[in-house]
PDB file of C-alpha atoms in Angstrom:
ATOM      1  CA  MET Y1134       0.000   0.000   0.000  1.00 48.00           C
ATOM      2  CA  ALA Y1135       1.303   3.485  -0.893  1.00 56.00           C
ATOM      3  CA  ASP Y1136       2.621   5.805   1.784  1.00 74.00           C
ATOM      4  CA  THR Y1137       0.037   8.288   3.124  1.00 77.00           C
ATOM      5  CA  ALA Y1138       2.400  11.238   2.554  1.00 79.00           C
ATOM      6  CA  GLU Y1139       2.811  10.265  -1.106  1.00 81.00           C
ATOM      7  CA  ILE Y1140      -0.956   9.860  -1.581  1.00 77.00           C
ATOM      8  CA  LYS Y1141      -1.579  13.228   0.099  1.00 80.00           C
ATOM      9  CA  HIS Y1142       0.951  14.847  -2.251  1.00 80.00           C
ATOM     10  CA  ARG Y1143      -0.820  13.343  -5.293  1.00 82.00           C
ATOM     11  CA  ILE Y1144      -4.208  14.525  -4.023  1.00 81.00           C
ATOM     12  CA  LYS Y1145      -2.867  18.072  -3.651  1.00 84.00           C
ATOM     13  CA  GLY Y1146      -1.437  18.034  -7.182  1.00 84.00           C
ATOM     14  CA  ILE Y1147      -4.704  16.809  -8.728  1.00 81.00           C
ATOM     15  CA  ASN Y1148      -6.687  19.340  -6.676  1.00 81.00           C
ATOM     16  CA  ASP Y1149      -4.510  22.178  -7.973  1.00 82.00           C
ATOM     17  CA  THR Y1150      -4.979  20.993 -11.583  1.00 82.00           C
ATOM     18  CA  HIS Y1151      -8.708  20.536 -11.012  1.00 80.00           C
ATOM     19  CA  GLN Y1152      -9.046  24.159  -9.887  1.00 82.00           C
ATOM     20  CA  ILE Y1153      -7.330  25.329 -13.089  1.00 84.00           C
ATOM     21  CA  THR Y1154      -9.458  23.190 -15.420  1.00 81.00           C
ATOM     22  CA  LYS Y1155     -12.632  24.233 -13.579  1.00 83.00           C
ATOM     23  CA  ALA Y1156     -11.737  27.903 -14.025  1.00 84.00           C
ATOM     24  CA  MET Y1157     -10.951  27.320 -17.718  1.00 79.00           C
ATOM     25  CA  GLU Y1158     -14.321  25.627 -18.192  1.00 77.00           C
ATOM     26  CA  LEU Y1159     -16.200  28.551 -16.638  1.00 81.00           C
ATOM     27  CA  ILE Y1160     -14.226  31.073 -18.713  1.00 81.00           C
ATOM     28  CA  SER Y1161     -14.945  29.144 -21.926  1.00 79.00           C
ATOM     29  CA  VAL Y1162     -18.672  29.054 -21.133  1.00 80.00           C
ATOM     30  CA  ALA Y1163     -18.750  32.825 -20.593  1.00 83.00           C
ATOM     31  CA  LYS Y1164     -16.750  33.565 -23.761  1.00 78.00           C
ATOM     32  CA  MET Y1165     -18.887  31.218 -25.856  1.00 78.00           C
ATOM     33  CA  HIS Y1166     -22.136  32.923 -24.791  1.00 80.00           C
ATOM     34  CA  LYS Y1167     -20.608  36.373 -25.326  1.00 81.00           C
ATOM     35  CA  THR Y1168     -19.436  35.442 -28.835  1.00 78.00           C
ATOM     36  CA  MET Y1169     -22.804  34.018 -29.889  1.00 78.00           C
ATOM     37  CA  ALA Y1170     -24.557  37.101 -28.513  1.00 81.00           C
ATOM     38  CA  LYS Y1171     -22.405  39.246 -30.836  1.00 77.00           C
ATOM     39  CA  HIS Y1172     -23.386  37.022 -33.754  1.00 73.00           C
ATOM     40  CA  ALA Y1173     -27.088  37.269 -32.903  1.00 75.00           C
ATOM     41  CA  ALA Y1174     -26.861  41.065 -32.724  1.00 77.00           C
ATOM     42  CA  ASN Y1175     -25.480  41.346 -36.277  1.00 72.00           C
ATOM     43  CA  ALA Y1176     -27.364  38.439 -37.885  1.00 71.00           C
ATOM     44  CA  PRO Y1177     -30.507  40.377 -38.996  1.00 75.00           C
ATOM     45  CA  TYR Y1178     -28.484  42.913 -40.982  1.00 72.00           C
ATOM     46  CA  PHE Y1179     -26.226  40.388 -42.693  1.00 71.00           C
ATOM     47  CA  ASP Y1180     -29.148  38.081 -43.431  1.00 75.00           C
ATOM     48  CA  THR Y1181     -30.858  40.964 -45.234  1.00 76.00           C
ATOM     49  CA  VAL Y1182     -27.694  41.637 -47.252  1.00 77.00           C
ATOM     50  CA  ARG Y1183     -27.396  37.957 -48.185  1.00 76.00           C
ATOM     51  CA  TYR Y1184     -31.039  37.765 -49.193  1.00 77.00           C
ATOM     52  CA  ALA Y1185     -30.776  40.875 -51.375  1.00 77.00           C
ATOM     53  CA  ILE Y1186     -27.699  39.559 -53.210  1.00 79.00           C
ATOM     54  CA  LYS Y1187     -29.277  36.152 -53.661  1.00 78.00           C
ATOM     55  CA  ASP Y1188     -32.432  37.787 -55.056  1.00 75.00           C
ATOM     56  CA  ILE Y1189     -30.451  39.954 -57.504  1.00 76.00           C
ATOM     57  CA  LEU Y1190     -28.418  36.982 -58.760  1.00 75.00           C
ATOM     58  CA  ARG Y1191     -31.579  34.930 -59.198  1.00 75.00           C
ATOM     59  CA  HIS Y1192     -33.584  37.507 -61.138  1.00 71.00           C
ATOM     60  CA  SER Y1193     -30.859  39.462 -62.945  1.00 69.00           C
ATOM     61  CA  ALA Y1194     -28.798  37.018 -64.972  1.00 64.00           C
ATOM     62  CA  ASP Y1195     -27.304  39.711 -67.219  1.00 73.00           C
ATOM     63  CA  ILE Y1196     -25.496  41.511 -64.377  1.00 75.00           C
ATOM     64  CA  HIS Y1197     -21.689  41.366 -64.347  1.00 76.00           C
ATOM     65  CA  ASN Y1198     -19.413  42.030 -61.411  1.00 77.00           C
ATOM     66  CA  LYS Y1199     -15.733  41.088 -61.018  1.00 83.00           C
ATOM     67  CA  TYR Y1200     -16.517  39.289 -57.772  1.00 82.00           C
ATOM     68  CA  ILE Y1201     -19.309  37.270 -59.371  1.00 83.00           C
ATOM     69  CA  ASP Y1202     -17.862  36.447 -62.788  1.00 80.00           C
ATOM     70  CA  HIS Y1203     -15.981  33.166 -63.009  1.00 81.00           C
ATOM     71  CA  ARG Y1204     -12.340  33.121 -64.018  1.00 78.00           C
ATOM     72  CA  PRO Y1205     -10.921  30.505 -66.396  1.00 76.00           C
ATOM     73  CA  ASP Y1206      -8.012  29.391 -64.190  1.00 73.00           C
ATOM     74  CA  SER Y1207      -8.206  27.405 -60.952  1.00 77.00           C
ATOM     75  CA  ARG Y1208      -5.795  29.152 -58.607  1.00 85.00           C
ATOM     76  CA  THR Y1209      -7.457  28.572 -55.257  1.00 89.00           C
ATOM     77  CA  ALA Y1210      -6.699  30.485 -52.080  1.00 90.00           C
ATOM     78  CA  TYR Y1211      -7.624  28.988 -48.725  1.00 93.00           C
ATOM     79  CA  ILE Y1212      -8.487  31.000 -45.641  1.00 93.00           C
ATOM     80  CA  VAL Y1213      -8.000  28.533 -42.794  1.00 93.00           C
ATOM     81  CA  ILE Y1214      -9.392  29.506 -39.383  1.00 92.00           C
ATOM     82  CA  ALA Y1215      -8.163  27.684 -36.275  1.00 91.00           C
ATOM     83  CA  GLY Y1216      -7.401  28.634 -32.687  1.00 87.00           C
ATOM     84  CA  ASP Y1217      -4.539  30.541 -31.117  1.00 83.00           C
ATOM     85  CA  LYS Y1218      -3.940  27.757 -28.576  1.00 80.00           C
ATOM     86  CA  GLY Y1219      -4.742  24.132 -27.837  1.00 75.00           C
ATOM     87  CA  LEU Y1220      -6.503  22.383 -24.932  1.00 75.00           C
ATOM     88  CA  ALA Y1221      -9.674  22.247 -27.032  1.00 75.00           C
ATOM     89  CA  GLY Y1222      -9.926  18.561 -27.810  1.00 77.00           C
ATOM     90  CA  SER Y1223      -9.900  17.773 -31.536  1.00 84.00           C
ATOM     91  CA  TYR Y1224     -11.161  21.234 -32.563  1.00 84.00           C
ATOM     92  CA  ASN Y1225      -7.981  22.395 -34.298  1.00 88.00           C
ATOM     93  CA  ALA Y1226      -7.065  19.013 -35.788  1.00 90.00           C
ATOM     94  CA  ASN Y1227     -10.484  18.504 -37.403  1.00 91.00           C
ATOM     95  CA  VAL Y1228     -10.631  21.756 -39.368  1.00 92.00           C
ATOM     96  CA  LEU Y1229      -6.931  21.738 -40.275  1.00 93.00           C
ATOM     97  CA  ASN Y1230      -7.029  18.176 -41.597  1.00 93.00           C
ATOM     98  CA  LEU Y1231     -10.171  18.971 -43.606  1.00 93.00           C
ATOM     99  CA  ALA Y1232      -8.467  21.954 -45.244  1.00 92.00           C
ATOM    100  CA  TRP Y1233      -5.274  19.987 -45.906  1.00 93.00           C
ATOM    101  CA  GLU Y1234      -7.128  17.092 -47.563  1.00 91.00           C
ATOM    102  CA  HIS Y1235      -9.017  19.493 -49.828  1.00 91.00           C
ATOM    103  CA  MET Y1236      -5.799  21.283 -50.787  1.00 89.00           C
ATOM    104  CA  GLN Y1237      -4.277  18.072 -52.108  1.00 87.00           C
ATOM    105  CA  LYS Y1238      -6.896  18.073 -54.877  1.00 82.00           C
ATOM    106  CA  ARG Y1239      -5.809  21.478 -56.222  1.00 77.00           C
ATOM    107  CA  PRO Y1240      -2.618  21.911 -58.287  1.00 66.00           C
ATOM    108  CA  VAL Y1241      -1.966  25.545 -57.302  1.00 65.00           C
ATOM    109  CA  HIS Y1242      -3.117  27.181 -54.105  1.00 78.00           C
ATOM    110  CA  TYR Y1243      -2.385  29.979 -51.670  1.00 87.00           C
ATOM    111  CA  VAL Y1244      -2.753  29.724 -47.918  1.00 91.00           C
ATOM    112  CA  ILE Y1245      -4.025  32.457 -45.599  1.00 91.00           C
ATOM    113  CA  THR Y1246      -4.106  31.478 -41.932  1.00 92.00           C
ATOM    114  CA  ILE Y1247      -6.106  32.946 -39.062  1.00 91.00           C
ATOM    115  CA  GLY Y1248      -4.901  31.654 -35.715  1.00 88.00           C
ATOM    116  CA  GLN Y1249      -1.474  30.534 -34.527  1.00 88.00           C
ATOM    117  CA  MET Y1250      -2.394  26.837 -34.572  1.00 90.00           C
ATOM    118  CA  ALA Y1251      -3.155  27.066 -38.314  1.00 89.00           C
ATOM    119  CA  ARG Y1252       0.212  28.666 -39.057  1.00 90.00           C
ATOM    120  CA  ALA Y1253       2.061  26.035 -36.981  1.00 90.00           C
ATOM    121  CA  PHE Y1254       0.156  23.229 -38.741  1.00 92.00           C
ATOM    122  CA  PHE Y1255       1.121  24.305 -42.255  1.00 91.00           C
ATOM    123  CA  GLU Y1256       4.694  24.942 -41.200  1.00 90.00           C
ATOM    124  CA  SER Y1257       4.834  21.331 -39.977  1.00 91.00           C
ATOM    125  CA  LYS Y1258       3.559  20.247 -43.422  1.00 89.00           C
ATOM    126  CA  LYS Y1259       6.265  22.329 -45.160  1.00 88.00           C
ATOM    127  CA  GLN Y1260       3.504  24.414 -46.747  1.00 88.00           C
ATOM    128  CA  SER Y1261       4.297  28.099 -47.093  1.00 88.00           C
ATOM    129  CA  VAL Y1262       1.830  30.578 -45.579  1.00 88.00           C
ATOM    130  CA  ASP Y1263       1.222  33.536 -47.887  1.00 88.00           C
ATOM    131  CA  LEU Y1264      -0.712  35.718 -45.449  1.00 88.00           C
ATOM    132  CA  GLU Y1265      -1.236  35.452 -41.707  1.00 89.00           C
ATOM    133  CA  PHE Y1266      -3.700  37.025 -39.275  1.00 86.00           C
ATOM    134  CA  THR Y1267      -3.126  36.600 -35.533  1.00 78.00           C
ATOM    135  CA  HIS Y1268      -5.483  37.072 -32.587  1.00 76.00           C
ATOM    136  CA  ALA Y1269      -8.486  37.599 -34.887  1.00 77.00           C
ATOM    137  CA  VAL Y1270     -10.236  34.526 -33.431  1.00 78.00           C
ATOM    138  CA  THR Y1271      -9.617  35.389 -29.788  1.00 78.00           C
ATOM    139  CA  ASN Y1272     -12.264  38.111 -29.790  1.00 81.00           C
ATOM    140  CA  PRO Y1273     -13.600  38.603 -33.351  1.00 85.00           C
ATOM    141  CA  THR Y1274     -14.686  42.099 -34.314  1.00 85.00           C
ATOM    142  CA  MET Y1275     -16.006  43.786 -37.434  1.00 86.00           C
ATOM    143  CA  HIS Y1276     -12.653  45.559 -37.678  1.00 88.00           C
ATOM    144  CA  ASP Y1277     -10.922  42.159 -37.972  1.00 88.00           C
ATOM    145  CA  ALA Y1278     -13.377  41.022 -40.653  1.00 89.00           C
ATOM    146  CA  ARG Y1279     -12.882  44.207 -42.691  1.00 90.00           C
ATOM    147  CA  GLY Y1280      -9.109  43.839 -42.441  1.00 89.00           C
ATOM    148  CA  VAL Y1281      -9.241  40.286 -43.771  1.00 89.00           C
ATOM    149  CA  MET Y1282     -11.638  41.336 -46.541  1.00 90.00           C
ATOM    150  CA  ARG Y1283      -9.433  44.229 -47.673  1.00 90.00           C
ATOM    151  CA  ASP Y1284      -6.342  42.047 -47.985  1.00 89.00           C
ATOM    152  CA  ILE Y1285      -8.214  39.267 -49.790  1.00 90.00           C
ATOM    153  CA  LEU Y1286      -9.839  41.649 -52.262  1.00 90.00           C
ATOM    154  CA  ASP Y1287      -6.489  43.330 -52.890  1.00 90.00           C
ATOM    155  CA  LEU Y1288      -4.965  39.982 -53.923  1.00 88.00           C
ATOM    156  CA  TYR Y1289      -8.086  39.074 -55.904  1.00 89.00           C
ATOM    157  CA  ASP Y1290      -8.106  42.419 -57.722  1.00 88.00           C
ATOM    158  CA  LYS Y1291      -4.448  41.901 -58.667  1.00 89.00           C
ATOM    159  CA  ASN Y1292      -5.479  38.637 -60.356  1.00 87.00           C
ATOM    160  CA  LEU Y1293      -3.334  36.512 -58.028  1.00 86.00           C
ATOM    161  CA  MET Y1294      -6.156  34.061 -57.327  1.00 87.00           C
ATOM    162  CA  ASP Y1295      -9.329  32.834 -59.012  1.00 87.00           C
ATOM    163  CA  GLU Y1296     -11.219  31.270 -56.124  1.00 89.00           C
ATOM    164  CA  VAL Y1297     -11.264  31.781 -52.349  1.00 91.00           C
ATOM    165  CA  ILE Y1298     -12.387  29.034 -49.971  1.00 92.00           C
ATOM    166  CA  VAL Y1299     -12.793  29.428 -46.220  1.00 92.00           C
ATOM    167  CA  ALA Y1300     -12.172  26.496 -43.861  1.00 93.00           C
ATOM    168  CA  PHE Y1301     -13.761  27.034 -40.459  1.00 92.00           C
ATOM    169  CA  THR Y1302     -15.761  25.262 -37.760  1.00 90.00           C
ATOM    170  CA  LYS Y1303     -19.496  25.904 -37.601  1.00 87.00           C
ATOM    171  CA  MET Y1304     -21.134  26.062 -34.199  1.00 82.00           C
ATOM    172  CA  GLN Y1305     -24.087  23.659 -34.336  1.00 79.00           C
ATOM    173  CA  SER Y1306     -24.568  23.336 -30.572  1.00 76.00           C
ATOM    174  CA  THR Y1307     -22.506  23.267 -27.402  1.00 75.00           C
ATOM    175  CA  VAL Y1308     -21.645  19.612 -28.064  1.00 76.00           C
ATOM    176  CA  VAL Y1309     -21.541  19.573 -31.902  1.00 81.00           C
ATOM    177  CA  GLN Y1310     -19.094  21.667 -33.910  1.00 82.00           C
ATOM    178  CA  THR Y1311     -18.672  20.813 -37.592  1.00 86.00           C
ATOM    179  CA  PRO Y1312     -15.644  21.763 -39.722  1.00 90.00           C
ATOM    180  CA  GLN Y1313     -16.785  23.128 -43.094  1.00 89.00           C
ATOM    181  CA  LEU Y1314     -15.530  24.555 -46.366  1.00 92.00           C
ATOM    182  CA  ILE Y1315     -17.408  27.412 -48.041  1.00 88.00           C
ATOM    183  CA  ARG Y1316     -16.643  29.406 -51.190  1.00 89.00           C
ATOM    184  CA  LEU Y1317     -16.149  33.113 -50.557  1.00 88.00           C
ATOM    185  CA  LEU Y1318     -15.223  34.153 -54.118  1.00 87.00           C
ATOM    186  CA  PRO Y1319     -16.532  34.174 -56.747  1.00 88.00           C
ATOM    187  CA  ILE Y1320     -19.964  34.788 -55.259  1.00 84.00           C
ATOM    188  CA  MET Y1321     -22.498  32.200 -56.422  1.00 83.00           C
ATOM    189  CA  GLU Y1322     -26.191  32.065 -55.677  1.00 77.00           C
ATOM    190  CA  GLN Y1323     -26.120  28.447 -54.460  1.00 79.00           C
ATOM    191  CA  ASP Y1324     -23.412  29.306 -51.919  1.00 77.00           C
ATOM    192  CA  ILE Y1325     -25.457  32.019 -50.206  1.00 79.00           C
ATOM    193  CA  GLU Y1326     -27.253  30.747 -47.112  1.00 74.00           C
ATOM    194  CA  VAL Y1327     -29.883  32.862 -45.426  1.00 69.00           C
ATOM    195  CA  GLU Y1328     -30.792  31.759 -41.900  1.00 64.00           C
ATOM    196  CA  ASN Y1329     -33.790  34.056 -41.468  1.00 58.00           C
ATOM    197  CA  ALA Y1330     -35.231  35.074 -44.829  1.00 55.00           C
ATOM    198  CA  PRO Y1331     -37.500  38.152 -44.934  1.00 53.00           C
ATOM    199  CA  SER Y1332     -41.219  37.365 -44.739  1.00 51.00           C
ATOM    200  CA  TYR Y1333     -42.288  39.468 -47.739  1.00 51.00           C
ATOM    201  CA  GLY Y1334     -42.934  37.811 -51.115  1.00 55.00           C
ATOM    202  CA  GLY Y1335     -42.874  38.839 -54.739  1.00 57.00           C
ATOM    203  CA  GLN Y1336     -40.060  40.396 -56.737  1.00 60.00           C
ATOM    204  CA  LEU Y1337     -38.028  43.311 -55.385  1.00 61.00           C
ATOM    205  CA  GLU Y1338     -37.239  46.473 -57.299  1.00 65.00           C
ATOM    206  CA  TYR Y1339     -33.829  48.071 -56.775  1.00 63.00           C
ATOM    207  CA  ASP Y1340     -33.073  51.754 -57.114  1.00 64.00           C
ATOM    208  CA  PRO Y1341     -31.174  53.093 -58.972  1.00 69.00           C
ATOM    209  CA  SER Y1342     -30.505  49.639 -60.522  1.00 71.00           C
ATOM    210  CA  PRO Y1343     -29.780  46.063 -59.424  1.00 71.00           C
ATOM    211  CA  LYS Y1344     -26.164  46.354 -60.629  1.00 74.00           C
ATOM    212  CA  GLU Y1345     -25.440  49.498 -58.603  1.00 80.00           C
ATOM    213  CA  VAL Y1346     -27.081  48.001 -55.518  1.00 75.00           C
ATOM    214  CA  LEU Y1347     -25.064  44.830 -56.026  1.00 76.00           C
ATOM    215  CA  ASP Y1348     -21.805  46.787 -56.265  1.00 79.00           C
ATOM    216  CA  VAL Y1349     -22.566  48.340 -52.863  1.00 80.00           C
ATOM    217  CA  LEU Y1350     -23.739  45.115 -51.224  1.00 81.00           C
ATOM    218  CA  VAL Y1351     -20.895  42.829 -52.318  1.00 84.00           C
ATOM    219  CA  PRO Y1352     -18.290  44.242 -49.863  1.00 85.00           C
ATOM    220  CA  GLN Y1353     -20.900  44.117 -47.083  1.00 85.00           C
ATOM    221  CA  TYR Y1354     -21.681  40.522 -47.976  1.00 85.00           C
ATOM    222  CA  LEU Y1355     -18.008  39.512 -47.892  1.00 88.00           C
ATOM    223  CA  VAL Y1356     -17.481  41.218 -44.532  1.00 88.00           C
ATOM    224  CA  GLY Y1357     -20.562  39.459 -43.199  1.00 85.00           C
ATOM    225  CA  VAL Y1358     -19.393  36.021 -44.340  1.00 87.00           C
ATOM    226  CA  ILE Y1359     -15.897  36.518 -42.916  1.00 90.00           C
ATOM    227  CA  TYR Y1360     -17.272  37.885 -39.645  1.00 88.00           C
ATOM    228  CA  SER Y1361     -19.715  34.986 -39.379  1.00 86.00           C
ATOM    229  CA  THR Y1362     -16.973  32.385 -39.921  1.00 87.00           C
ATOM    230  CA  LEU Y1363     -14.772  34.087 -37.315  1.00 90.00           C
ATOM    231  CA  ILE Y1364     -17.638  34.148 -34.826  1.00 87.00           C
ATOM    232  CA  HIS Y1365     -18.554  30.508 -35.413  1.00 87.00           C
ATOM    233  CA  ALA Y1366     -14.914  29.445 -35.192  1.00 87.00           C
ATOM    234  CA  SER Y1367     -14.410  31.339 -31.936  1.00 86.00           C
ATOM    235  CA  ALA Y1368     -17.606  29.991 -30.367  1.00 85.00           C
ATOM    236  CA  SER Y1369     -16.754  26.446 -31.522  1.00 85.00           C
ATOM    237  CA  GLU Y1370     -13.299  26.697 -29.976  1.00 84.00           C
ATOM    238  CA  HIS Y1371     -14.735  27.836 -26.644  1.00 83.00           C
ATOM    239  CA  ALA Y1372     -17.382  25.098 -26.753  1.00 83.00           C
ATOM    240  CA  ALA Y1373     -14.756  22.439 -27.538  1.00 83.00           C
ATOM    241  CA  ARG Y1374     -12.507  23.706 -24.747  1.00 82.00           C
ATOM    242  CA  MET Y1375     -15.466  23.780 -22.358  1.00 81.00           C
ATOM    243  CA  LEU Y1376     -16.210  20.135 -23.174  1.00 80.00           C
ATOM    244  CA  ALA Y1377     -12.537  19.141 -22.881  1.00 80.00           C
ATOM    245  CA  MET Y1378     -12.215  20.860 -19.511  1.00 81.00           C
ATOM    246  CA  SER Y1379     -15.503  19.337 -18.339  1.00 80.00           C
ATOM    247  CA  ASN Y1380     -14.165  15.868 -19.158  1.00 80.00           C
ATOM    248  CA  ALA Y1381     -10.903  16.699 -17.416  1.00 80.00           C
ATOM    249  CA  ASN Y1382     -12.839  17.798 -14.331  1.00 77.00           C
ATOM    250  CA  LYS Y1383     -14.830  14.557 -14.279  1.00 82.00           C
ATOM    251  CA  ASN Y1384     -11.651  12.499 -14.584  1.00 84.00           C
ATOM    252  CA  ALA Y1385     -10.012  14.531 -11.818  1.00 81.00           C
ATOM    253  CA  GLU Y1386     -12.987  13.976  -9.528  1.00 80.00           C
ATOM    254  CA  LYS Y1387     -12.853  10.214 -10.164  1.00 84.00           C
ATOM    255  CA  MET Y1388      -9.122  10.163  -9.434  1.00 83.00           C
ATOM    256  CA  LEU Y1389      -9.667  12.180  -6.255  1.00 81.00           C
ATOM    257  CA  ASP Y1390     -12.366   9.766  -5.070  1.00 82.00           C
ATOM    258  CA  THR Y1391     -10.033   6.826  -5.665  1.00 82.00           C
ATOM    259  CA  LEU Y1392      -7.072   8.510  -3.994  1.00 80.00           C
ATOM    260  CA  ASN Y1393      -9.138   9.672  -1.013  1.00 81.00           C
ATOM    261  CA  LEU Y1394     -10.365   6.108  -0.526  1.00 83.00           C
ATOM    262  CA  GLU Y1395      -6.808   4.816  -0.808  1.00 79.00           C
ATOM    263  CA  TYR Y1396      -5.601   7.529   1.579  1.00 75.00           C
ATOM    264  CA  ASN Y1397      -8.249   6.651   4.156  1.00 80.00           C
ATOM    265  CA  ARG Y1398      -7.411   2.957   3.909  1.00 79.00           C
ATOM    266  CA  SER Y1399      -3.704   3.661   4.242  1.00 75.00           C
ATOM    267  CA  ARG Y1400      -4.320   5.976   7.180  1.00 73.00           C
ATOM    268  CA  GLN Y1401      -6.602   3.421   8.835  1.00 76.00           C
ATOM    269  CA  SER Y1402      -4.004   0.722   8.283  1.00 73.00           C
ATOM    270  CA  ALA Y1403      -1.327   2.910   9.845  1.00 68.00           C
ATOM    271  CA  ILE Y1404      -3.545   3.644  12.867  1.00 72.00           C
ATOM    272  CA  THR Y1405      -4.343  -0.070  13.270  1.00 75.00           C
ATOM    273  CA  THR Y1406      -0.657  -0.922  13.096  1.00 71.00           C
ATOM    274  CA  GLU Y1407       0.139   1.701  15.754  1.00 68.00           C
ATOM    275  CA  LEU Y1408      -2.611   0.377  18.022  1.00 66.00           C
ATOM    276  CA  LEU Y1409      -1.331  -3.169  17.604  1.00 67.00           C
ATOM    277  CA  ASP Y1410       2.200  -2.017  18.381  1.00 65.00           C
ATOM    278  CA  LEU Y1411       0.984  -0.205  21.507  1.00 66.00           C
ATOM    279  CA  ALA Y1412      -1.050  -3.197  22.613  1.00 64.00           C
ATOM    280  CA  SER Y1413       1.876  -5.537  22.003  1.00 67.00           C
ATOM    281  CA  GLY Y1414       4.218  -3.260  23.927  1.00 62.00           C
ATOM    282  CA  ARG Y1415       1.831  -2.999  26.822  1.00 59.00           C
ATOM    283  CA  PHE Y1416       1.352  -6.785  26.931  1.00 56.00           C
ATOM    284  CA  ALA Y1417       5.118  -7.349  26.816  1.00 57.00           C
ATOM    285  CA  SER Y1418       5.579  -4.808  29.611  1.00 60.00           C
ATOM    286  CA  LYS Y1419       3.043  -6.594  31.827  1.00 58.00           C
ATOM    287  CA  ARG Y1420       4.733  -9.935  31.234  1.00 58.00           C
ATOM    288  CA  GLN Y1421       8.091  -8.424  32.109  1.00 59.00           C
ATOM    289  CA  CYS Y1422       6.664  -6.935  35.302  1.00 57.00           C
ATOM    290  CA  GLY Y1423       5.134 -10.304  36.211  1.00 55.00           C
ATOM    291  CA  LYS Y1424       8.441 -12.101  35.817  1.00 54.00           C
ATOM    292  CA  LEU Y1425      10.230  -9.529  37.985  1.00 48.00           C
ATOM    293  CA  GLY Y1426       7.567  -9.939  40.722  1.00 54.00           C
ATOM    294  CA  LYS Y1427       8.085 -13.727  40.858  1.00 53.00           C
ATOM    295  CA  HIS Y1428      11.862 -13.339  41.177  1.00 51.00           C
ATOM    296  CA  ARG Y1429      11.368 -11.086  44.218  1.00 52.00           C
TER     297      ARG Y1429
END
């Protein structure tokens, strides 16, 4: 049986770790709810923008825009969104492996990473990173989304890429996060998802013209998509870390129960041994006293 001092030391170490993982779980819960609240606050506006673009593309086939027109080549750029740190279960590995597998099907591609784990992953694969954004997933803001959009459009306008795909993790629920690939450019009607479509029906009329409205809405649409992917990725990371820390807490509690039981048994055994030693000593002392009395 292990020494009680050693067991006590192990219990203290697990208790200290348990306090850290419990705090990390609570922090992840708070950050996840805060992130999704930001998404809910902006969703109505971006849903309206998406719906308007989808409606224009559906009913105005003769409209041309450089971000809608297809290019003949297939130079694909990937925006890969992962976390800035680990301890989030398989969150980072899932989205990074999905992006890497898809890249192997394309002969020429560019890589834009958001998050330090994404940069480290591609460096380990000997894949050069053409553009890097750090800390954008820690606390996503509209400023971050606009910055990413400006740099992407600058490269796209310079004809350095023909297609832009975003790899991110979509927040389905607190226990389900799904890595996905979506096409950012060129903009296609079938790629536009509207979560809450407007309730009105019929065909819309755009003033001064559908093309001019589209030219104004396209940058807003791109910002909205990028912001949405950042928000979902951030919330998914916090949810995955919350689940990982919750599992760690449960394992720590099981280990503590086992160690406390072992500690109590060891302590009880030590007490029993001491009592037996005392009783044996007392009995031996009485026998010695009895022998001395007879000799007298």
